[in-house]
Amino acid sequence: MPSSDQSIGRHAIALVVDNEAGVLARVAGLFSGRGYNIESLTVAEVSPDHDVSRITIVTTGTPMVVEQIKAQLERLVPVQKVTDLSVHGPHLERELALVKVAGSGEKRVEALRLADAFRARVIDTTTKSFIFELTGTPEKIDAFVDLMRELGLVEVARTGVAAIIRGAEGL
């Protein structure tokens, strides 16, 4: 049995990178080339000049594996900064999901009731389906999707995790 300091954990890693062609492919290639899994990946420009982007990657691994990932990311030329938000301190994670549910009668009523409880918004409706918009932690999205499976889940589109450090400090 592995020791507690070698247990597998979930990590949100934020990268600040030069916004140039091929950066995302190089980052993703680092993961795939070493057999690491990316659970979530988001990218957005973050500078007024459009020359810097932020990549948020969610992955799992032992502390040793995550340290290896961070060290290898830091060696990539276009990477300016690597921060493991999961160990840096308090941080927030959010994800957006669009969830399509088809049904009628009581299942339709129950889908609306649950959507209200999860604070999901109805953004499209027909007489046979709804599309809900839901924002929250990945766990909240998972719980909502699981409940909708029994009520006629048709399709789910998710943005991936956006994460940020709490407080006045930035990356």
PDB file of N, CA and C in Angstrom, residues 88-148:
ATOM      1  N   HIS A  88      -0.969  25.462  -3.974  1.00  0.00           N
ATOM      2  CA  HIS A  88      -0.611  26.867  -3.746  1.00  0.00           C
ATOM      3  C   HIS A  88      -1.400  27.475  -2.604  1.00  0.00           C
ATOM      4  N   GLY A  89      -2.633  27.050  -2.452  1.00  0.00           N
ATOM      5  CA  GLY A  89      -3.498  27.597  -1.407  1.00  0.00           C
ATOM      6  C   GLY A  89      -4.930  27.599  -1.888  1.00  0.00           C
ATOM      7  N   PRO A  90      -5.780  28.336  -1.171  1.00  0.00           N
ATOM      8  CA  PRO A  90      -7.193  28.347  -1.555  1.00  0.00           C
ATOM      9  C   PRO A  90      -7.384  28.871  -2.980  1.00  0.00           C
ATOM     10  N   HIS A  91      -8.178  28.135  -3.743  1.00  0.00           N
ATOM     11  CA  HIS A  91      -8.480  28.553  -5.109  1.00  0.00           C
ATOM     12  C   HIS A  91      -9.901  28.138  -5.453  1.00  0.00           C
ATOM     13  N   LEU A  92     -10.430  28.737  -6.498  1.00  0.00           N
ATOM     14  CA  LEU A  92     -11.783  28.430  -6.956  1.00  0.00           C
ATOM     15  C   LEU A  92     -11.712  27.754  -8.314  1.00  0.00           C
ATOM     16  N   GLU A  93     -12.581  26.771  -8.514  1.00  0.00           N
ATOM     17  CA  GLU A  93     -12.696  26.099  -9.807  1.00  0.00           C
ATOM     18  C   GLU A  93     -14.146  26.160 -10.239  1.00  0.00           C
ATOM     19  N   ARG A  94     -14.365  26.485 -11.499  1.00  0.00           N
ATOM     20  CA  ARG A  94     -15.707  26.498 -12.055  1.00  0.00           C
ATOM     21  C   ARG A  94     -15.666  25.925 -13.464  1.00  0.00           C
ATOM     22  N   GLU A  95     -16.828  25.394 -13.856  1.00  0.00           N
ATOM     23  CA  GLU A  95     -16.990  24.825 -15.176  1.00  0.00           C
ATOM     24  C   GLU A  95     -18.395  25.179 -15.655  1.00  0.00           C
ATOM     25  N   LEU A  96     -18.555  25.327 -16.952  1.00  0.00           N
ATOM     26  CA  LEU A  96     -19.855  25.575 -17.550  1.00  0.00           C
ATOM     27  C   LEU A  96     -20.267  24.332 -18.316  1.00  0.00           C
ATOM     28  N   ALA A  97     -21.537  23.958 -18.209  1.00  0.00           N
ATOM     29  CA  ALA A  97     -22.044  22.808 -18.964  1.00  0.00           C
ATOM     30  C   ALA A  97     -23.374  23.168 -19.608  1.00  0.00           C
ATOM     31  N   LEU A  98     -23.568  22.660 -20.816  1.00  0.00           N
ATOM     32  CA  LEU A  98     -24.866  22.692 -21.479  1.00  0.00           C
ATOM     33  C   LEU A  98     -25.367  21.263 -21.472  1.00  0.00           C
ATOM     34  N   VAL A  99     -26.575  21.071 -20.947  1.00  0.00           N
ATOM     35  CA  VAL A  99     -27.112  19.725 -20.746  1.00  0.00           C
ATOM     36  C   VAL A  99     -28.467  19.629 -21.434  1.00  0.00           C
ATOM     37  N   LYS A 100     -28.574  18.718 -22.425  1.00  0.00           N
ATOM     38  CA  LYS A 100     -29.833  18.515 -23.143  1.00  0.00           C
ATOM     39  C   LYS A 100     -30.548  17.299 -22.578  1.00  0.00           C
ATOM     40  N   VAL A 101     -31.831  17.510 -22.230  1.00  0.00           N
ATOM     41  CA  VAL A 101     -32.665  16.452 -21.658  1.00  0.00           C
ATOM     42  C   VAL A 101     -33.973  16.402 -22.448  1.00  0.00           C
ATOM     43  N   ALA A 102     -34.351  15.211 -22.871  1.00  0.00           N
ATOM     44  CA  ALA A 102     -35.612  15.025 -23.577  1.00  0.00           C
ATOM     45  C   ALA A 102     -36.543  14.185 -22.708  1.00  0.00           C
ATOM     46  N   GLY A 103     -37.796  14.564 -22.677  1.00  0.00           N
ATOM     47  CA  GLY A 103     -38.754  13.799 -21.892  1.00  0.00           C
ATOM     48  C   GLY A 103     -40.113  14.466 -21.896  1.00  0.00           C
ATOM     49  N   SER A 104     -41.064  13.783 -21.286  1.00  0.00           N
ATOM     50  CA  SER A 104     -42.411  14.335 -21.195  1.00  0.00           C
ATOM     51  C   SER A 104     -43.011  13.944 -19.852  1.00  0.00           C
ATOM     52  N   GLY A 105     -44.134  14.570 -19.548  1.00  0.00           N
ATOM     53  CA  GLY A 105     -44.865  14.243 -18.329  1.00  0.00           C
ATOM     54  C   GLY A 105     -44.072  14.496 -17.063  1.00  0.00           C
ATOM     55  N   GLU A 106     -44.123  13.538 -16.141  1.00  0.00           N
ATOM     56  CA  GLU A 106     -43.475  13.676 -14.837  1.00  0.00           C
ATOM     57  C   GLU A 106     -41.956  13.819 -14.941  1.00  0.00           C
ATOM     58  N   LYS A 107     -41.352  13.155 -15.920  1.00  0.00           N
ATOM     59  CA  LYS A 107     -39.891  13.278 -16.081  1.00  0.00           C
ATOM     60  C   LYS A 107     -39.515  14.711 -16.445  1.00  0.00           C
ATOM     61  N   ARG A 108     -40.330  15.341 -17.256  1.00  0.00           N
ATOM     62  CA  ARG A 108     -40.081  16.734 -17.651  1.00  0.00           C
ATOM     63  C   ARG A 108     -40.201  17.662 -16.439  1.00  0.00           C
ATOM     64  N   VAL A 109     -41.234  17.447 -15.646  1.00  0.00           N
ATOM     65  CA  VAL A 109     -41.444  18.253 -14.436  1.00  0.00           C
ATOM     66  C   VAL A 109     -40.289  18.045 -13.456  1.00  0.00           C
ATOM     67  N   GLU A 110     -39.870  16.793 -13.283  1.00  0.00           N
ATOM     68  CA  GLU A 110     -38.768  16.493 -12.362  1.00  0.00           C
ATOM     69  C   GLU A 110     -37.456  17.113 -12.848  1.00  0.00           C
ATOM     70  N   ALA A 111     -37.209  17.092 -14.151  1.00  0.00           N
ATOM     71  CA  ALA A 111     -35.993  17.719 -14.701  1.00  0.00           C
ATOM     72  C   ALA A 111     -35.980  19.207 -14.374  1.00  0.00           C
ATOM     73  N   LEU A 112     -37.118  19.880 -14.520  1.00  0.00           N
ATOM     74  CA  LEU A 112     -37.201  21.306 -14.187  1.00  0.00           C
ATOM     75  C   LEU A 112     -37.010  21.552 -12.693  1.00  0.00           C
ATOM     76  N   ARG A 113     -37.576  20.693 -11.870  1.00  0.00           N
ATOM     77  CA  ARG A 113     -37.436  20.832 -10.408  1.00  0.00           C
ATOM     78  C   ARG A 113     -35.973  20.690  -9.995  1.00  0.00           C
ATOM     79  N   LEU A 114     -35.306  19.674 -10.530  1.00  0.00           N
ATOM     80  CA  LEU A 114     -33.891  19.465 -10.205  1.00  0.00           C
ATOM     81  C   LEU A 114     -33.022  20.600 -10.751  1.00  0.00           C
ATOM     82  N   ALA A 115     -33.338  21.059 -11.934  1.00  0.00           N
ATOM     83  CA  ALA A 115     -32.583  22.178 -12.508  1.00  0.00           C
ATOM     84  C   ALA A 115     -32.679  23.397 -11.593  1.00  0.00           C
ATOM     85  N   ASP A 116     -33.847  23.649 -11.053  1.00  0.00           N
ATOM     86  CA  ASP A 116     -34.027  24.764 -10.127  1.00  0.00           C
ATOM     87  C   ASP A 116     -33.171  24.566  -8.873  1.00  0.00           C
ATOM     88  N   ALA A 117     -33.158  23.354  -8.350  1.00  0.00           N
ATOM     89  CA  ALA A 117     -32.368  23.064  -7.153  1.00  0.00           C
ATOM     90  C   ALA A 117     -30.872  23.265  -7.404  1.00  0.00           C
ATOM     91  N   PHE A 118     -30.417  22.997  -8.629  1.00  0.00           N
ATOM     92  CA  PHE A 118     -29.003  23.146  -8.978  1.00  0.00           C
ATOM     93  C   PHE A 118     -28.694  24.532  -9.543  1.00  0.00           C
ATOM     94  N   ARG A 119     -29.711  25.382  -9.611  1.00  0.00           N
ATOM     95  CA  ARG A 119     -29.592  26.725 -10.185  1.00  0.00           C
ATOM     96  C   ARG A 119     -29.158  26.697 -11.649  1.00  0.00           C
ATOM     97  N   ALA A 120     -29.641  25.702 -12.360  1.00  0.00           N
ATOM     98  CA  ALA A 120     -29.407  25.617 -13.806  1.00  0.00           C
ATOM     99  C   ALA A 120     -30.468  26.464 -14.498  1.00  0.00           C
ATOM    100  N   ARG A 121     -30.081  27.127 -15.566  1.00  0.00           N
ATOM    101  CA  ARG A 121     -31.024  27.948 -16.331  1.00  0.00           C
ATOM    102  C   ARG A 121     -31.485  27.197 -17.568  1.00  0.00           C
ATOM    103  N   VAL A 122     -32.749  27.337 -17.899  1.00  0.00           N
ATOM    104  CA  VAL A 122     -33.259  26.815 -19.161  1.00  0.00           C
ATOM    105  C   VAL A 122     -32.894  27.841 -20.233  1.00  0.00           C
ATOM    106  N   ILE A 123     -32.086  27.435 -21.217  1.00  0.00           N
ATOM    107  CA  ILE A 123     -31.692  28.375 -22.276  1.00  0.00           C
ATOM    108  C   ILE A 123     -32.339  28.036 -23.606  1.00  0.00           C
ATOM    109  N   ASP A 124     -32.961  26.860 -23.698  1.00  0.00           N
ATOM    110  CA  ASP A 124     -33.703  26.494 -24.901  1.00  0.00           C
ATOM    111  C   ASP A 124     -34.722  25.430 -24.512  1.00  0.00           C
ATOM    112  N   THR A 125     -35.869  25.504 -25.140  1.00  0.00           N
ATOM    113  CA  THR A 125     -36.903  24.519 -24.849  1.00  0.00           C
ATOM    114  C   THR A 125     -37.737  24.246 -26.088  1.00  0.00           C
ATOM    115  N   THR A 126     -38.164  23.018 -26.197  1.00  0.00           N
ATOM    116  CA  THR A 126     -39.163  22.613 -27.192  1.00  0.00           C
ATOM    117  C   THR A 126     -40.208  21.825 -26.419  1.00  0.00           C
ATOM    118  N   THR A 127     -41.204  21.326 -27.101  1.00  0.00           N
ATOM    119  CA  THR A 127     -42.221  20.537 -26.408  1.00  0.00           C
ATOM    120  C   THR A 127     -41.677  19.179 -25.979  1.00  0.00           C
ATOM    121  N   LYS A 128     -40.507  18.793 -26.498  1.00  0.00           N
ATOM    122  CA  LYS A 128     -39.950  17.483 -26.171  1.00  0.00           C
ATOM    123  C   LYS A 128     -38.608  17.535 -25.439  1.00  0.00           C
ATOM    124  N   SER A 129     -37.994  18.737 -25.313  1.00  0.00           N
ATOM    125  CA  SER A 129     -36.658  18.786 -24.697  1.00  0.00           C
ATOM    126  C   SER A 129     -36.374  20.127 -24.055  1.00  0.00           C
ATOM    127  N   PHE A 130     -35.323  20.111 -23.226  1.00  0.00           N
ATOM    128  CA  PHE A 130     -34.759  21.313 -22.616  1.00  0.00           C
ATOM    129  C   PHE A 130     -33.259  21.295 -22.852  1.00  0.00           C
ATOM    130  N   ILE A 131     -32.674  22.488 -22.903  1.00  0.00           N
ATOM    131  CA  ILE A 131     -31.223  22.618 -22.776  1.00  0.00           C
ATOM    132  C   ILE A 131     -31.000  23.506 -21.560  1.00  0.00           C
ATOM    133  N   PHE A 132     -30.258  22.952 -20.593  1.00  0.00           N
ATOM    134  CA  PHE A 132     -29.939  23.671 -19.371  1.00  0.00           C
ATOM    135  C   PHE A 132     -28.509  24.189 -19.438  1.00  0.00           C
ATOM    136  N   GLU A 133     -28.297  25.363 -18.846  1.00  0.00           N
ATOM    137  CA  GLU A 133     -26.962  25.921 -18.673  1.00  0.00           C
ATOM    138  C   GLU A 133     -26.665  25.871 -17.178  1.00  0.00           C
ATOM    139  N   LEU A 134     -25.526  25.288 -16.830  1.00  0.00           N
ATOM    140  CA  LEU A 134     -25.181  25.098 -15.428  1.00  0.00           C
ATOM    141  C   LEU A 134     -23.722  25.474 -15.219  1.00  0.00           C
ATOM    142  N   THR A 135     -23.472  26.253 -14.179  1.00  0.00           N
ATOM    143  CA  THR A 135     -22.115  26.635 -13.818  1.00  0.00           C
ATOM    144  C   THR A 135     -21.852  26.164 -12.396  1.00  0.00           C
ATOM    145  N   GLY A 136     -20.655  25.613 -12.165  1.00  0.00           N
ATOM    146  CA  GLY A 136     -20.303  25.193 -10.815  1.00  0.00           C
ATOM    147  C   GLY A 136     -19.031  24.384 -10.810  1.00  0.00           C
ATOM    148  N   THR A 137     -18.790  23.750  -9.697  1.00  0.00           N
ATOM    149  CA  THR A 137     -17.616  22.890  -9.589  1.00  0.00           C
ATOM    150  C   THR A 137     -17.827  21.662 -10.466  1.00  0.00           C
ATOM    151  N   PRO A 138     -16.748  21.006 -10.860  1.00  0.00           N
ATOM    152  CA  PRO A 138     -16.904  19.777 -11.641  1.00  0.00           C
ATOM    153  C   PRO A 138     -17.785  18.740 -10.940  1.00  0.00           C
ATOM    154  N   GLU A 139     -17.704  18.680  -9.617  1.00  0.00           N
ATOM    155  CA  GLU A 139     -18.515  17.726  -8.857  1.00  0.00           C
ATOM    156  C   GLU A 139     -20.000  18.068  -8.950  1.00  0.00           C
ATOM    157  N   LYS A 140     -20.323  19.347  -8.922  1.00  0.00           N
ATOM    158  CA  LYS A 140     -21.715  19.776  -9.055  1.00  0.00           C
ATOM    159  C   LYS A 140     -22.247  19.401 -10.448  1.00  0.00           C
ATOM    160  N   ILE A 141     -21.449  19.659 -11.471  1.00  0.00           N
ATOM    161  CA  ILE A 141     -21.849  19.320 -12.846  1.00  0.00           C
ATOM    162  C   ILE A 141     -22.069  17.804 -12.954  1.00  0.00           C
ATOM    163  N   ASP A 142     -21.125  17.021 -12.407  1.00  0.00           N
ATOM    164  CA  ASP A 142     -21.249  15.559 -12.447  1.00  0.00           C
ATOM    165  C   ASP A 142     -22.538  15.096 -11.782  1.00  0.00           C
ATOM    166  N   ALA A 143     -22.851  15.671 -10.615  1.00  0.00           N
ATOM    167  CA  ALA A 143     -24.056  15.271  -9.879  1.00  0.00           C
ATOM    168  C   ALA A 143     -25.315  15.586 -10.677  1.00  0.00           C
ATOM    169  N   PHE A 144     -25.351  16.764 -11.309  1.00  0.00           N
ATOM    170  CA  PHE A 144     -26.516  17.147 -12.112  1.00  0.00           C
ATOM    171  C   PHE A 144     -26.671  16.203 -13.307  1.00  0.00           C
ATOM    172  N   VAL A 145     -25.583  15.937 -14.004  1.00  0.00           N
ATOM    173  CA  VAL A 145     -25.623  15.047 -15.167  1.00  0.00           C
ATOM    174  C   VAL A 145     -26.085  13.652 -14.750  1.00  0.00           C
ATOM    175  N   ASP A 146     -25.583  13.153 -13.630  1.00  0.00           N
ATOM    176  CA  ASP A 146     -25.993  11.826 -13.149  1.00  0.00           C
ATOM    177  C   ASP A 146     -27.501  11.758 -12.901  1.00  0.00           C
ATOM    178  N   LEU A 147     -28.059  12.805 -12.303  1.00  0.00           N
ATOM    179  CA  LEU A 147     -29.501  12.832 -12.049  1.00  0.00           C
ATOM    180  C   LEU A 147     -30.301  12.918 -13.346  1.00  0.00           C
ATOM    181  N   MET A 148     -29.773  13.633 -14.332  1.00  0.00           N
ATOM    182  CA  MET A 148     -30.488  13.796 -15.600  1.00  0.00           C
ATOM    183  C   MET A 148     -30.484  12.509 -16.435  1.00  0.00           C
TER     184      MET A 148
END
